[in-house]
Amino acid sequence: MSAIIPHSRPTLGEEEAQAAREVVKSGYIAQGEKTRGFEEELVRFVGVKGAVCVNSGTSALHLGLIAMGISSGDEVILPAFVCSAPLNAIYHAGAEPRLCDIEKESFNISIESIVDNRSENTKAVIVPHMFGSPADLEKIEELGVPIIEDCAQSIGAMYGDRKTGSIGAFSIISFYANKMIACGEGGAVLSDDESLLAEVRDLRDYDEKSDYKVRYNYTMTDIQAAVGLEQMKRLPTMIEKRKEIAACYDDAFVSCGAVMPKGEFDHVYYRYVMNIDKDVDGIISRAGEKGVTCARPVFRPLHRYFEMRSGFRNADEAYSRSLSIPIYPSLTDDEQERVIEAVLGALEG
Ligand SMILES: *Cc1c(COP(=O)(O)O)cnc(C)c1O
């Protein structure tokens, strides 16, 4: 029996190990030079005025929302087909979430549903670029609701001639272990708005402040930032590799009509999500028996936690039909073959 192929695996090498080791040996392991260096690198790569690193993507959303002045009585729109992190951040800020359906093809937030859910209290819409496929930001911009880009799954993806993360009022990235860039944990707020960034920077930590207000302890460590800097060097080749694997999966699954939609824009394939008309749990368990770990791409759509039944047709459909299969830069050719064989076998069985 060959080794189990996990659903996710970070791409970490000697360079990351060495970088972390050097920080540890230096004796300065908290937020410092490396974190500032990582912020500069993110600014250069995404093409924004500034970046502030924090300890998670959730914290990045939380501080960004506060810095936008969002608080109790305000409403923030988000899609139902996403993990609960953006929802938590809205509640952390004391605001009210408004859940939306998604577009049928792209898994991204539905424009029509934003229109249905907006009110005079709407202060922003959180737009995750789902699975690495950019949402149609121009259409959302036309609605006049400030956009928060959630690039937890899309760093490196282009929206036209701009990078995702350079368009919204602010954007966030996550550096959790299974994301495009892995630091263990971590996140960043990116923006062109210097005063918003200054506020996020101020709220991030509490020490040596001349006034008192409620602040947080959301700092990144230099160990994480040093690993992140090495990951940034790898990012272009990691994205190329993801695209190569996706093309290979497209070829393998085209005959069963289950390929992932390419989307209108540049897709970086954080996930490869197949569209199948069979029982997803059965397929996950049959592929698992062959040592290939597949998963639902969203554990549970958010509206289902609240037993909201109507208005989420596409999110419900996506939940019942989507299967996420292993795709990451360190997946070997051999492993790719095993994934294809196990998934095709499970689809037939
Ligand atoms: C992972 C993720 C987050 C949260 O990031 P954490 O670093 O885990 O807090 C937010 N939004 C999306 C779309 C994500 O995939």
mmCIF file of C-alpha atoms and ligand atoms in Angstrom:
data_model
loop_
_atom_site.group_PDB
_atom_site.id
_atom_site.type_symbol
_atom_site.label_atom_id
_atom_site.label_comp_id
_atom_site.label_asym_id
_atom_site.label_seq_id
_atom_site.Cartn_x
_atom_site.Cartn_y
_atom_site.Cartn_z
ATOM 1 C CA MET A 1 0.000 0.000 0.000
ATOM 2 C CA SER A 2 1.495 3.346 -1.021
ATOM 3 C CA ALA A 3 1.532 6.373 1.249
ATOM 4 C CA ILE A 4 -1.656 8.366 1.732
ATOM 5 C CA ILE A 5 -1.884 11.470 -0.453
ATOM 6 C CA PRO A 6 -3.157 14.317 1.738
ATOM 7 C CA HIS A 7 -5.724 16.847 0.533
ATOM 8 C CA SER A 8 -3.271 19.707 1.197
ATOM 9 C CA ARG A 9 0.471 19.878 1.718
ATOM 10 C CA PRO A 10 2.666 22.979 2.041
ATOM 11 C CA THR A 11 5.722 23.297 -0.216
ATOM 12 C CA LEU A 12 8.554 23.812 2.253
ATOM 13 C CA GLY A 13 12.258 23.173 1.643
ATOM 14 C CA GLU A 14 15.717 23.723 3.058
ATOM 15 C CA GLU A 15 15.373 27.470 2.376
ATOM 16 C CA GLU A 16 12.401 27.849 4.739
ATOM 17 C CA ALA A 17 14.067 25.633 7.364
ATOM 18 C CA GLN A 18 17.280 27.669 7.140
ATOM 19 C CA ALA A 19 15.421 31.002 7.300
ATOM 20 C CA ALA A 20 13.491 29.929 10.411
ATOM 21 C CA ARG A 21 16.681 28.617 11.984
ATOM 22 C CA GLU A 22 18.517 31.897 11.418
ATOM 23 C CA VAL A 23 15.762 33.883 13.135
ATOM 24 C CA VAL A 24 15.729 31.491 16.086
ATOM 25 C CA LYS A 25 19.530 31.668 16.390
ATOM 26 C CA SER A 26 19.478 35.476 16.196
ATOM 27 C CA GLY A 27 17.494 35.605 19.430
ATOM 28 C CA TYR A 28 14.992 38.101 17.974
ATOM 29 C CA ILE A 29 11.901 36.036 17.241
ATOM 30 C CA ALA A 30 8.966 38.461 17.772
ATOM 31 C CA GLN A 31 7.660 40.952 15.206
ATOM 32 C CA GLY A 32 10.640 42.870 13.819
ATOM 33 C CA GLU A 33 12.870 43.283 10.744
ATOM 34 C CA LYS A 34 11.703 40.111 8.987
ATOM 35 C CA THR A 35 8.055 41.076 9.392
ATOM 36 C CA ARG A 36 8.786 44.518 7.923
ATOM 37 C CA GLY A 37 10.667 42.855 5.064
ATOM 38 C CA PHE A 38 7.750 40.512 4.390
ATOM 39 C CA GLU A 39 5.358 43.491 4.319
ATOM 40 C CA GLU A 40 7.595 45.257 1.770
ATOM 41 C CA GLU A 41 7.691 42.158 -0.392
ATOM 42 C CA LEU A 42 3.870 41.871 -0.346
ATOM 43 C CA VAL A 43 3.570 45.552 -1.312
ATOM 44 C CA ARG A 44 5.921 45.047 -4.250
ATOM 45 C CA PHE A 45 4.313 41.820 -5.412
ATOM 46 C CA VAL A 46 0.635 42.829 -5.199
ATOM 47 C CA GLY A 47 1.152 46.459 -6.217
ATOM 48 C CA VAL A 48 -0.372 48.403 -3.327
ATOM 49 C CA LYS A 49 0.803 51.306 -1.152
ATOM 50 C CA GLY A 50 1.142 49.349 2.048
ATOM 51 C CA ALA A 51 0.737 46.097 3.943
ATOM 52 C CA VAL A 52 0.452 45.177 7.617
ATOM 53 C CA CYS A 53 1.197 41.612 8.692
ATOM 54 C CA VAL A 54 -0.847 40.050 11.489
ATOM 55 C CA ASN A 55 -1.305 36.616 13.041
ATOM 56 C CA SER A 56 -4.121 35.319 10.805
ATOM 57 C CA GLY A 57 -6.415 36.104 7.915
ATOM 58 C CA THR A 58 -9.277 36.402 10.383
ATOM 59 C CA SER A 59 -7.381 39.048 12.403
ATOM 60 C CA ALA A 60 -6.607 40.894 9.160
ATOM 61 C CA LEU A 61 -10.337 41.073 8.340
ATOM 62 C CA HIS A 62 -11.195 42.060 11.899
ATOM 63 C CA LEU A 63 -8.718 44.977 12.055
ATOM 64 C CA GLY A 64 -9.531 46.102 8.524
ATOM 65 C CA LEU A 65 -13.241 46.252 9.347
ATOM 66 C CA ILE A 66 -12.581 48.296 12.487
ATOM 67 C CA ALA A 67 -10.243 50.605 10.578
ATOM 68 C CA MET A 68 -13.035 51.197 8.032
ATOM 69 C CA GLY A 69 -15.113 52.417 10.962
ATOM 70 C CA ILE A 70 -17.484 49.432 10.855
ATOM 71 C CA SER A 71 -19.197 48.645 14.159
ATOM 72 C CA SER A 72 -22.545 47.825 15.726
ATOM 73 C CA GLY A 73 -25.552 48.731 13.599
ATOM 74 C CA ASP A 74 -23.547 48.345 10.383
ATOM 75 C CA GLU A 75 -24.107 45.523 7.932
ATOM 76 C CA VAL A 76 -21.466 43.659 5.957
ATOM 77 C CA ILE A 77 -22.333 41.398 3.030
ATOM 78 C CA LEU A 78 -20.541 38.093 2.425
ATOM 79 C CA PRO A 79 -21.202 34.904 0.445
ATOM 80 C CA ALA A 80 -22.609 31.791 2.148
ATOM 81 C CA PHE A 81 -20.248 29.457 0.306
ATOM 82 C CA VAL A 82 -17.016 30.147 2.231
ATOM 83 C CA CYS A 83 -15.435 29.069 5.528
ATOM 84 C CA SER A 84 -16.678 30.769 8.702
ATOM 85 C CA ALA A 85 -13.625 33.071 9.108
ATOM 86 C CA PRO A 86 -15.116 36.131 7.341
ATOM 87 C CA LEU A 87 -18.366 35.650 9.256
ATOM 88 C CA ASN A 88 -16.448 35.536 12.552
ATOM 89 C CA ALA A 89 -14.553 38.708 11.654
ATOM 90 C CA ILE A 90 -17.812 40.577 11.022
ATOM 91 C CA TYR A 91 -19.127 39.487 14.430
ATOM 92 C CA HIS A 92 -15.762 40.342 16.069
ATOM 93 C CA ALA A 93 -16.217 43.881 14.750
ATOM 94 C CA GLY A 94 -19.709 43.982 16.270
ATOM 95 C CA ALA A 95 -21.425 44.306 12.871
ATOM 96 C CA GLU A 96 -24.283 42.320 11.306
ATOM 97 C CA PRO A 97 -23.541 39.827 8.522
ATOM 98 C CA ARG A 98 -25.809 39.504 5.463
ATOM 99 C CA LEU A 99 -25.336 36.199 3.683
ATOM 100 C CA CYS A 100 -25.543 36.014 -0.111
ATOM 101 C CA ASP A 101 -25.850 33.259 -2.664
ATOM 102 C CA ILE A 102 -23.072 32.583 -5.189
ATOM 103 C CA GLU A 103 -22.917 32.609 -8.989
ATOM 104 C CA LYS A 104 -23.674 29.246 -10.529
ATOM 105 C CA GLU A 105 -20.462 28.753 -12.504
ATOM 106 C CA SER A 106 -17.703 30.535 -10.628
ATOM 107 C CA PHE A 107 -18.408 29.776 -6.926
ATOM 108 C CA ASN A 108 -17.992 33.549 -6.353
ATOM 109 C CA ILE A 109 -20.502 35.885 -4.701
ATOM 110 C CA SER A 110 -23.655 36.573 -6.716
ATOM 111 C CA ILE A 111 -24.071 40.173 -7.875
ATOM 112 C CA GLU A 112 -27.840 39.766 -7.930
ATOM 113 C CA SER A 113 -27.826 38.500 -4.367
ATOM 114 C CA ILE A 114 -25.728 41.501 -3.225
ATOM 115 C CA VAL A 115 -28.386 43.780 -4.699
ATOM 116 C CA ASP A 116 -31.100 41.817 -2.843
ATOM 117 C CA ASN A 117 -29.247 41.997 0.470
ATOM 118 C CA ARG A 118 -28.012 45.561 0.527
ATOM 119 C CA SER A 119 -29.707 48.119 2.730
ATOM 120 C CA GLU A 120 -29.058 51.655 3.952
ATOM 121 C CA ASN A 121 -26.885 50.102 6.690
ATOM 122 C CA THR A 122 -24.608 48.204 4.280
ATOM 123 C CA LYS A 123 -21.036 49.374 4.804
ATOM 124 C CA ALA A 124 -19.028 46.828 2.797
ATOM 125 C CA VAL A 125 -19.043 43.540 0.925
ATOM 126 C CA ILE A 126 -16.419 40.859 1.566
ATOM 127 C CA VAL A 127 -15.511 39.258 -1.757
ATOM 128 C CA PRO A 128 -13.455 36.066 -1.524
ATOM 129 C CA HIS A 129 -11.831 35.023 -4.819
ATOM 130 C CA MET A 130 -12.949 31.466 -4.371
ATOM 131 C CA PHE A 131 -10.509 28.641 -4.944
ATOM 132 C CA GLY A 132 -8.100 31.049 -6.671
ATOM 133 C CA SER A 133 -10.523 32.326 -9.330
ATOM 134 C CA PRO A 134 -11.006 36.124 -9.264
ATOM 135 C CA ALA A 135 -14.540 37.463 -8.785
ATOM 136 C CA ASP A 136 -15.835 40.030 -11.264
ATOM 137 C CA LEU A 137 -14.905 43.096 -9.222
ATOM 138 C CA GLU A 138 -15.937 45.669 -11.815
ATOM 139 C CA LYS A 139 -19.545 44.497 -11.704
ATOM 140 C CA ILE A 140 -19.487 44.698 -7.917
ATOM 141 C CA GLU A 141 -17.822 48.128 -7.991
ATOM 142 C CA GLU A 142 -20.747 49.389 -10.084
ATOM 143 C CA LEU A 143 -23.044 48.757 -7.108
ATOM 144 C CA GLY A 144 -21.143 51.385 -5.121
ATOM 145 C CA VAL A 145 -20.644 49.219 -2.019
ATOM 146 C CA PRO A 146 -17.031 49.330 -0.731
ATOM 147 C CA ILE A 147 -15.267 46.057 -1.565
ATOM 148 C CA ILE A 148 -13.070 44.066 0.796
ATOM 149 C CA GLU A 149 -11.080 41.577 -1.247
ATOM 150 C CA ASP A 150 -10.497 38.282 0.537
ATOM 151 C CA CYS A 151 -7.389 36.931 -1.192
ATOM 152 C CA ALA A 152 -6.804 34.085 1.262
ATOM 153 C CA GLN A 153 -6.992 31.710 -1.722
ATOM 154 C CA SER A 154 -5.938 33.945 -4.601
ATOM 155 C CA ILE A 155 -2.598 35.656 -3.983
ATOM 156 C CA GLY A 156 -0.883 35.904 -7.361
ATOM 157 C CA ALA A 157 -4.086 35.705 -9.438
ATOM 158 C CA MET A 158 -4.541 38.519 -11.960
ATOM 159 C CA TYR A 159 -7.792 40.425 -12.402
ATOM 160 C CA GLY A 160 -7.248 41.836 -15.898
ATOM 161 C CA ASP A 161 -3.862 43.534 -15.696
ATOM 162 C CA ARG A 162 -3.927 43.980 -11.912
ATOM 163 C CA LYS A 163 -3.247 41.540 -9.123
ATOM 164 C CA THR A 164 -6.124 40.473 -6.923
ATOM 165 C CA GLY A 165 -5.657 42.324 -3.650
ATOM 166 C CA SER A 166 -4.898 45.677 -5.304
ATOM 167 C CA ILE A 167 -8.460 46.769 -6.020
ATOM 168 C CA GLY A 168 -10.615 46.758 -2.864
ATOM 169 C CA ALA A 169 -10.842 49.352 -0.064
ATOM 170 C CA PHE A 170 -8.541 46.859 1.608
ATOM 171 C CA SER A 171 -7.638 43.227 1.006
ATOM 172 C CA ILE A 172 -6.531 40.376 3.180
ATOM 173 C CA ILE A 173 -4.297 37.361 2.699
ATOM 174 C CA SER A 174 -3.953 34.268 4.903
ATOM 175 C CA PHE A 175 -0.690 32.402 5.441
ATOM 176 C CA TYR A 176 -2.221 29.393 7.168
ATOM 177 C CA ALA A 177 -0.396 26.114 6.538
ATOM 178 C CA ASN A 178 -2.565 24.996 3.612
ATOM 179 C CA LYS A 179 -2.828 28.332 1.762
ATOM 180 C CA MET A 180 -0.990 29.552 -1.365
ATOM 181 C CA ILE A 181 1.801 30.793 0.942
ATOM 182 C CA ALA A 182 2.333 28.858 4.164
ATOM 183 C CA CYS A 183 3.804 30.316 7.350
ATOM 184 C CA GLY A 184 1.963 28.017 9.787
ATOM 185 C CA GLU A 185 -0.384 30.861 10.690
ATOM 186 C CA GLY A 186 -0.437 34.475 9.590
ATOM 187 C CA GLY A 187 -2.260 37.113 7.609
ATOM 188 C CA ALA A 188 -1.917 40.557 6.091
ATOM 189 C CA VAL A 189 -3.993 43.655 5.369
ATOM 190 C CA LEU A 190 -3.170 45.377 2.073
ATOM 191 C CA SER A 191 -4.432 48.748 0.923
ATOM 192 C CA ASP A 192 -3.730 52.003 -0.908
ATOM 193 C CA ASP A 193 -5.376 53.895 1.947
ATOM 194 C CA GLU A 194 -2.556 55.102 4.203
ATOM 195 C CA SER A 195 -4.812 56.160 7.063
ATOM 196 C CA LEU A 196 -6.603 52.802 7.106
ATOM 197 C CA LEU A 197 -3.213 51.065 7.210
ATOM 198 C CA ALA A 198 -1.997 53.340 10.014
ATOM 199 C CA GLU A 199 -5.081 52.435 12.048
ATOM 200 C CA VAL A 200 -4.547 48.695 11.453
ATOM 201 C CA ARG A 201 -0.885 49.073 12.445
ATOM 202 C CA ASP A 202 -1.879 50.887 15.625
ATOM 203 C CA LEU A 203 -4.537 48.332 16.610
ATOM 204 C CA ARG A 204 -2.264 45.330 15.932
ATOM 205 C CA ASP A 205 -0.352 45.584 19.218
ATOM 206 C CA TYR A 206 -0.696 47.338 22.529
ATOM 207 C CA ASP A 207 2.718 48.225 23.864
ATOM 208 C CA GLU A 208 4.260 51.704 24.156
ATOM 209 C CA LYS A 209 1.210 53.743 23.154
ATOM 210 C CA SER A 210 0.714 57.292 24.325
ATOM 211 C CA ASP A 211 -3.078 57.018 24.620
ATOM 212 C CA TYR A 212 -5.344 54.239 25.786
ATOM 213 C CA LYS A 213 -7.888 52.486 23.612
ATOM 214 C CA VAL A 214 -8.786 48.836 23.180
ATOM 215 C CA ARG A 215 -6.058 47.309 21.076
ATOM 216 C CA TYR A 216 -5.155 43.740 20.162
ATOM 217 C CA ASN A 217 -2.225 41.405 20.229
ATOM 218 C CA TYR A 218 -2.324 40.218 16.643
ATOM 219 C CA THR A 219 1.358 40.384 15.718
ATOM 220 C CA MET A 220 3.172 38.002 13.415
ATOM 221 C CA THR A 221 6.502 36.582 14.581
ATOM 222 C CA ASP A 222 9.731 37.011 12.625
ATOM 223 C CA ILE A 223 9.964 33.207 12.414
ATOM 224 C CA GLN A 224 6.752 33.157 10.376
ATOM 225 C CA ALA A 225 7.809 36.179 8.315
ATOM 226 C CA ALA A 226 11.186 34.606 7.467
ATOM 227 C CA VAL A 227 9.383 31.509 6.182
ATOM 228 C CA GLY A 228 6.956 33.766 4.283
ATOM 229 C CA LEU A 229 9.812 35.606 2.566
ATOM 230 C CA GLU A 230 11.150 32.299 1.238
ATOM 231 C CA GLN A 231 7.648 31.292 0.142
ATOM 232 C CA MET A 232 7.309 34.563 -1.833
ATOM 233 C CA LYS A 233 10.412 33.604 -3.850
ATOM 234 C CA ARG A 234 8.738 30.326 -4.744
ATOM 235 C CA LEU A 235 5.298 31.771 -5.460
ATOM 236 C CA PRO A 236 5.577 32.235 -9.261
ATOM 237 C CA THR A 237 6.820 28.685 -9.810
ATOM 238 C CA MET A 238 4.302 27.316 -7.318
ATOM 239 C CA ILE A 239 1.484 28.975 -9.273
ATOM 240 C CA GLU A 240 2.830 27.612 -12.574
ATOM 241 C CA LYS A 241 2.880 24.147 -11.089
ATOM 242 C CA ARG A 242 -0.704 24.448 -9.846
ATOM 243 C CA LYS A 243 -1.798 25.471 -13.356
ATOM 244 C CA GLU A 244 0.048 22.517 -14.904
ATOM 245 C CA ILE A 245 -1.634 20.060 -12.564
ATOM 246 C CA ALA A 246 -5.034 21.649 -13.244
ATOM 247 C CA ALA A 247 -4.507 21.273 -17.015
ATOM 248 C CA CYS A 248 -3.636 17.641 -16.478
ATOM 249 C CA TYR A 249 -6.810 17.119 -14.407
ATOM 250 C CA ASP A 250 -8.868 18.912 -17.086
ATOM 251 C CA ASP A 251 -7.635 16.364 -19.646
ATOM 252 C CA ALA A 252 -8.302 13.454 -17.359
ATOM 253 C CA PHE A 253 -11.810 14.460 -16.304
ATOM 254 C CA VAL A 254 -13.187 16.129 -19.436
ATOM 255 C CA SER A 255 -14.823 12.900 -20.607
ATOM 256 C CA CYS A 256 -16.900 12.648 -17.413
ATOM 257 C CA GLY A 257 -17.957 16.306 -17.632
ATOM 258 C CA ALA A 258 -16.562 17.093 -14.189
ATOM 259 C CA VAL A 259 -13.760 19.595 -14.905
ATOM 260 C CA MET A 260 -13.431 22.731 -12.827
ATOM 261 C CA PRO A 261 -14.727 25.862 -14.622
ATOM 262 C CA LYS A 262 -11.749 27.999 -15.686
ATOM 263 C CA GLY A 263 -13.491 31.233 -14.813
ATOM 264 C CA GLU A 264 -13.278 34.484 -16.739
ATOM 265 C CA PHE A 265 -10.006 35.619 -15.232
ATOM 266 C CA ASP A 266 -6.623 34.190 -14.254
ATOM 267 C CA HIS A 267 -7.192 31.104 -12.092
ATOM 268 C CA VAL A 268 -4.361 30.095 -9.699
ATOM 269 C CA TYR A 269 -6.033 26.835 -8.624
ATOM 270 C CA TYR A 270 -5.776 27.001 -4.862
ATOM 271 C CA ARG A 271 -8.310 24.189 -5.145
ATOM 272 C CA TYR A 272 -9.388 21.948 -7.987
ATOM 273 C CA VAL A 273 -13.114 21.550 -7.466
ATOM 274 C CA MET A 274 -14.901 18.962 -9.583
ATOM 275 C CA ASN A 275 -18.575 19.212 -10.353
ATOM 276 C CA ILE A 276 -20.117 15.766 -9.982
ATOM 277 C CA ASP A 277 -23.686 14.550 -10.049
ATOM 278 C CA LYS A 278 -23.137 11.691 -7.608
ATOM 279 C CA ASP A 279 -23.010 11.324 -3.851
ATOM 280 C CA VAL A 280 -19.942 13.341 -2.788
ATOM 281 C CA ASP A 281 -19.479 11.548 0.551
ATOM 282 C CA GLY A 282 -19.413 8.171 -1.205
ATOM 283 C CA ILE A 283 -16.745 9.385 -3.629
ATOM 284 C CA ILE A 284 -14.654 10.834 -0.801
ATOM 285 C CA SER A 285 -14.765 7.519 1.040
ATOM 286 C CA ARG A 286 -14.019 5.353 -2.033
ATOM 287 C CA ALA A 287 -11.059 7.573 -3.040
ATOM 288 C CA GLY A 288 -9.915 7.433 0.591
ATOM 289 C CA GLU A 289 -9.758 3.649 0.386
ATOM 290 C CA LYS A 290 -7.228 4.092 -2.433
ATOM 291 C CA GLY A 291 -5.143 6.423 -0.266
ATOM 292 C CA VAL A 292 -6.296 9.641 -1.961
ATOM 293 C CA THR A 293 -7.735 12.249 0.387
ATOM 294 C CA CYS A 294 -10.530 14.297 -1.177
ATOM 295 C CA ALA A 295 -12.797 16.735 0.655
ATOM 296 C CA ARG A 296 -15.725 19.056 0.358
ATOM 297 C CA PRO A 297 -14.187 22.427 -0.613
ATOM 298 C CA VAL A 298 -16.401 24.221 1.921
ATOM 299 C CA PHE A 299 -17.107 22.202 5.043
ATOM 300 C CA ARG A 300 -20.570 23.638 5.543
ATOM 301 C CA PRO A 301 -22.141 26.628 3.755
ATOM 302 C CA LEU A 302 -22.765 29.367 6.297
ATOM 303 C CA HIS A 303 -26.537 29.680 5.847
ATOM 304 C CA ARG A 304 -26.898 26.058 6.961
ATOM 305 C CA TYR A 305 -25.549 26.924 10.408
ATOM 306 C CA PHE A 306 -28.529 29.234 10.799
ATOM 307 C CA GLU A 307 -31.069 27.002 9.091
ATOM 308 C CA MET A 308 -31.739 29.657 6.469
ATOM 309 C CA ARG A 309 -33.429 27.706 3.726
ATOM 310 C CA SER A 310 -34.340 30.000 0.879
ATOM 311 C CA GLY A 311 -32.206 32.241 -1.298
ATOM 312 C CA PHE A 312 -29.183 29.939 -1.480
ATOM 313 C CA ARG A 313 -29.952 27.694 -4.424
ATOM 314 C CA ASN A 314 -26.521 27.902 -6.030
ATOM 315 C CA ALA A 315 -24.657 27.549 -2.723
ATOM 316 C CA ASP A 316 -26.730 24.459 -1.888
ATOM 317 C CA GLU A 317 -26.122 23.029 -5.337
ATOM 318 C CA ALA A 318 -22.383 23.718 -5.081
ATOM 319 C CA TYR A 319 -22.310 22.043 -1.677
ATOM 320 C CA SER A 320 -23.996 18.882 -2.888
ATOM 321 C CA ARG A 321 -22.032 18.608 -6.144
ATOM 322 C CA SER A 322 -18.494 19.729 -5.422
ATOM 323 C CA LEU A 323 -15.519 17.578 -4.723
ATOM 324 C CA SER A 324 -12.078 19.016 -3.977
ATOM 325 C CA ILE A 325 -9.133 16.812 -4.967
ATOM 326 C CA PRO A 326 -5.442 17.152 -4.035
ATOM 327 C CA ILE A 327 -3.669 19.957 -5.935
ATOM 328 C CA TYR A 328 -0.452 21.525 -4.674
ATOM 329 C CA PRO A 329 3.000 22.244 -6.072
ATOM 330 C CA SER A 330 4.667 19.334 -4.284
ATOM 331 C CA LEU A 331 2.272 16.761 -5.786
ATOM 332 C CA THR A 332 4.486 14.430 -7.855
ATOM 333 C CA ASP A 333 3.613 13.092 -11.330
ATOM 334 C CA ASP A 334 3.163 9.718 -9.742
ATOM 335 C CA GLU A 335 0.773 11.089 -7.146
ATOM 336 C CA GLN A 336 -1.185 12.931 -9.844
ATOM 337 C CA GLU A 337 -1.680 9.628 -11.656
ATOM 338 C CA ARG A 338 -2.872 8.012 -8.448
ATOM 339 C CA VAL A 339 -5.326 10.863 -7.806
ATOM 340 C CA ILE A 340 -6.767 10.563 -11.323
ATOM 341 C CA GLU A 341 -7.059 6.788 -11.100
ATOM 342 C CA ALA A 342 -8.679 6.837 -7.659
ATOM 343 C CA VAL A 343 -11.161 9.595 -8.567
ATOM 344 C CA LEU A 344 -12.156 7.989 -11.872
ATOM 345 C CA GLY A 345 -12.537 4.659 -10.057
ATOM 346 C CA ALA A 346 -14.659 6.246 -7.324
ATOM 347 C CA LEU A 347 -16.867 7.955 -9.938
ATOM 348 C CA GLU A 348 -17.570 4.606 -11.596
ATOM 349 C CA GLY A 349 -18.057 2.639 -8.370
HETATM 350 C C1 LIG B 1 -8.437 30.649 5.226
HETATM 351 C C2 LIG B 1 -9.391 31.699 4.869
HETATM 352 C C3 LIG B 1 -9.651 32.778 5.726
HETATM 353 C C4 LIG B 1 -9.110 32.893 7.115
HETATM 354 O O1 LIG B 1 -7.740 32.853 7.242
HETATM 355 P P1 LIG B 1 -7.085 32.357 8.644
HETATM 356 O O2 LIG B 1 -5.646 32.698 8.473
HETATM 357 O O3 LIG B 1 -7.330 30.883 8.749
HETATM 358 O O4 LIG B 1 -7.722 33.107 9.747
HETATM 359 C C5 LIG B 1 -10.531 33.770 5.302
HETATM 360 N N1 LIG B 1 -11.123 33.702 4.096
HETATM 361 C C6 LIG B 1 -10.914 32.679 3.232
HETATM 362 C C7 LIG B 1 -11.590 32.675 1.904
HETATM 363 C C8 LIG B 1 -10.054 31.634 3.597
HETATM 364 O O5 LIG B 1 -9.846 30.622 2.752
#
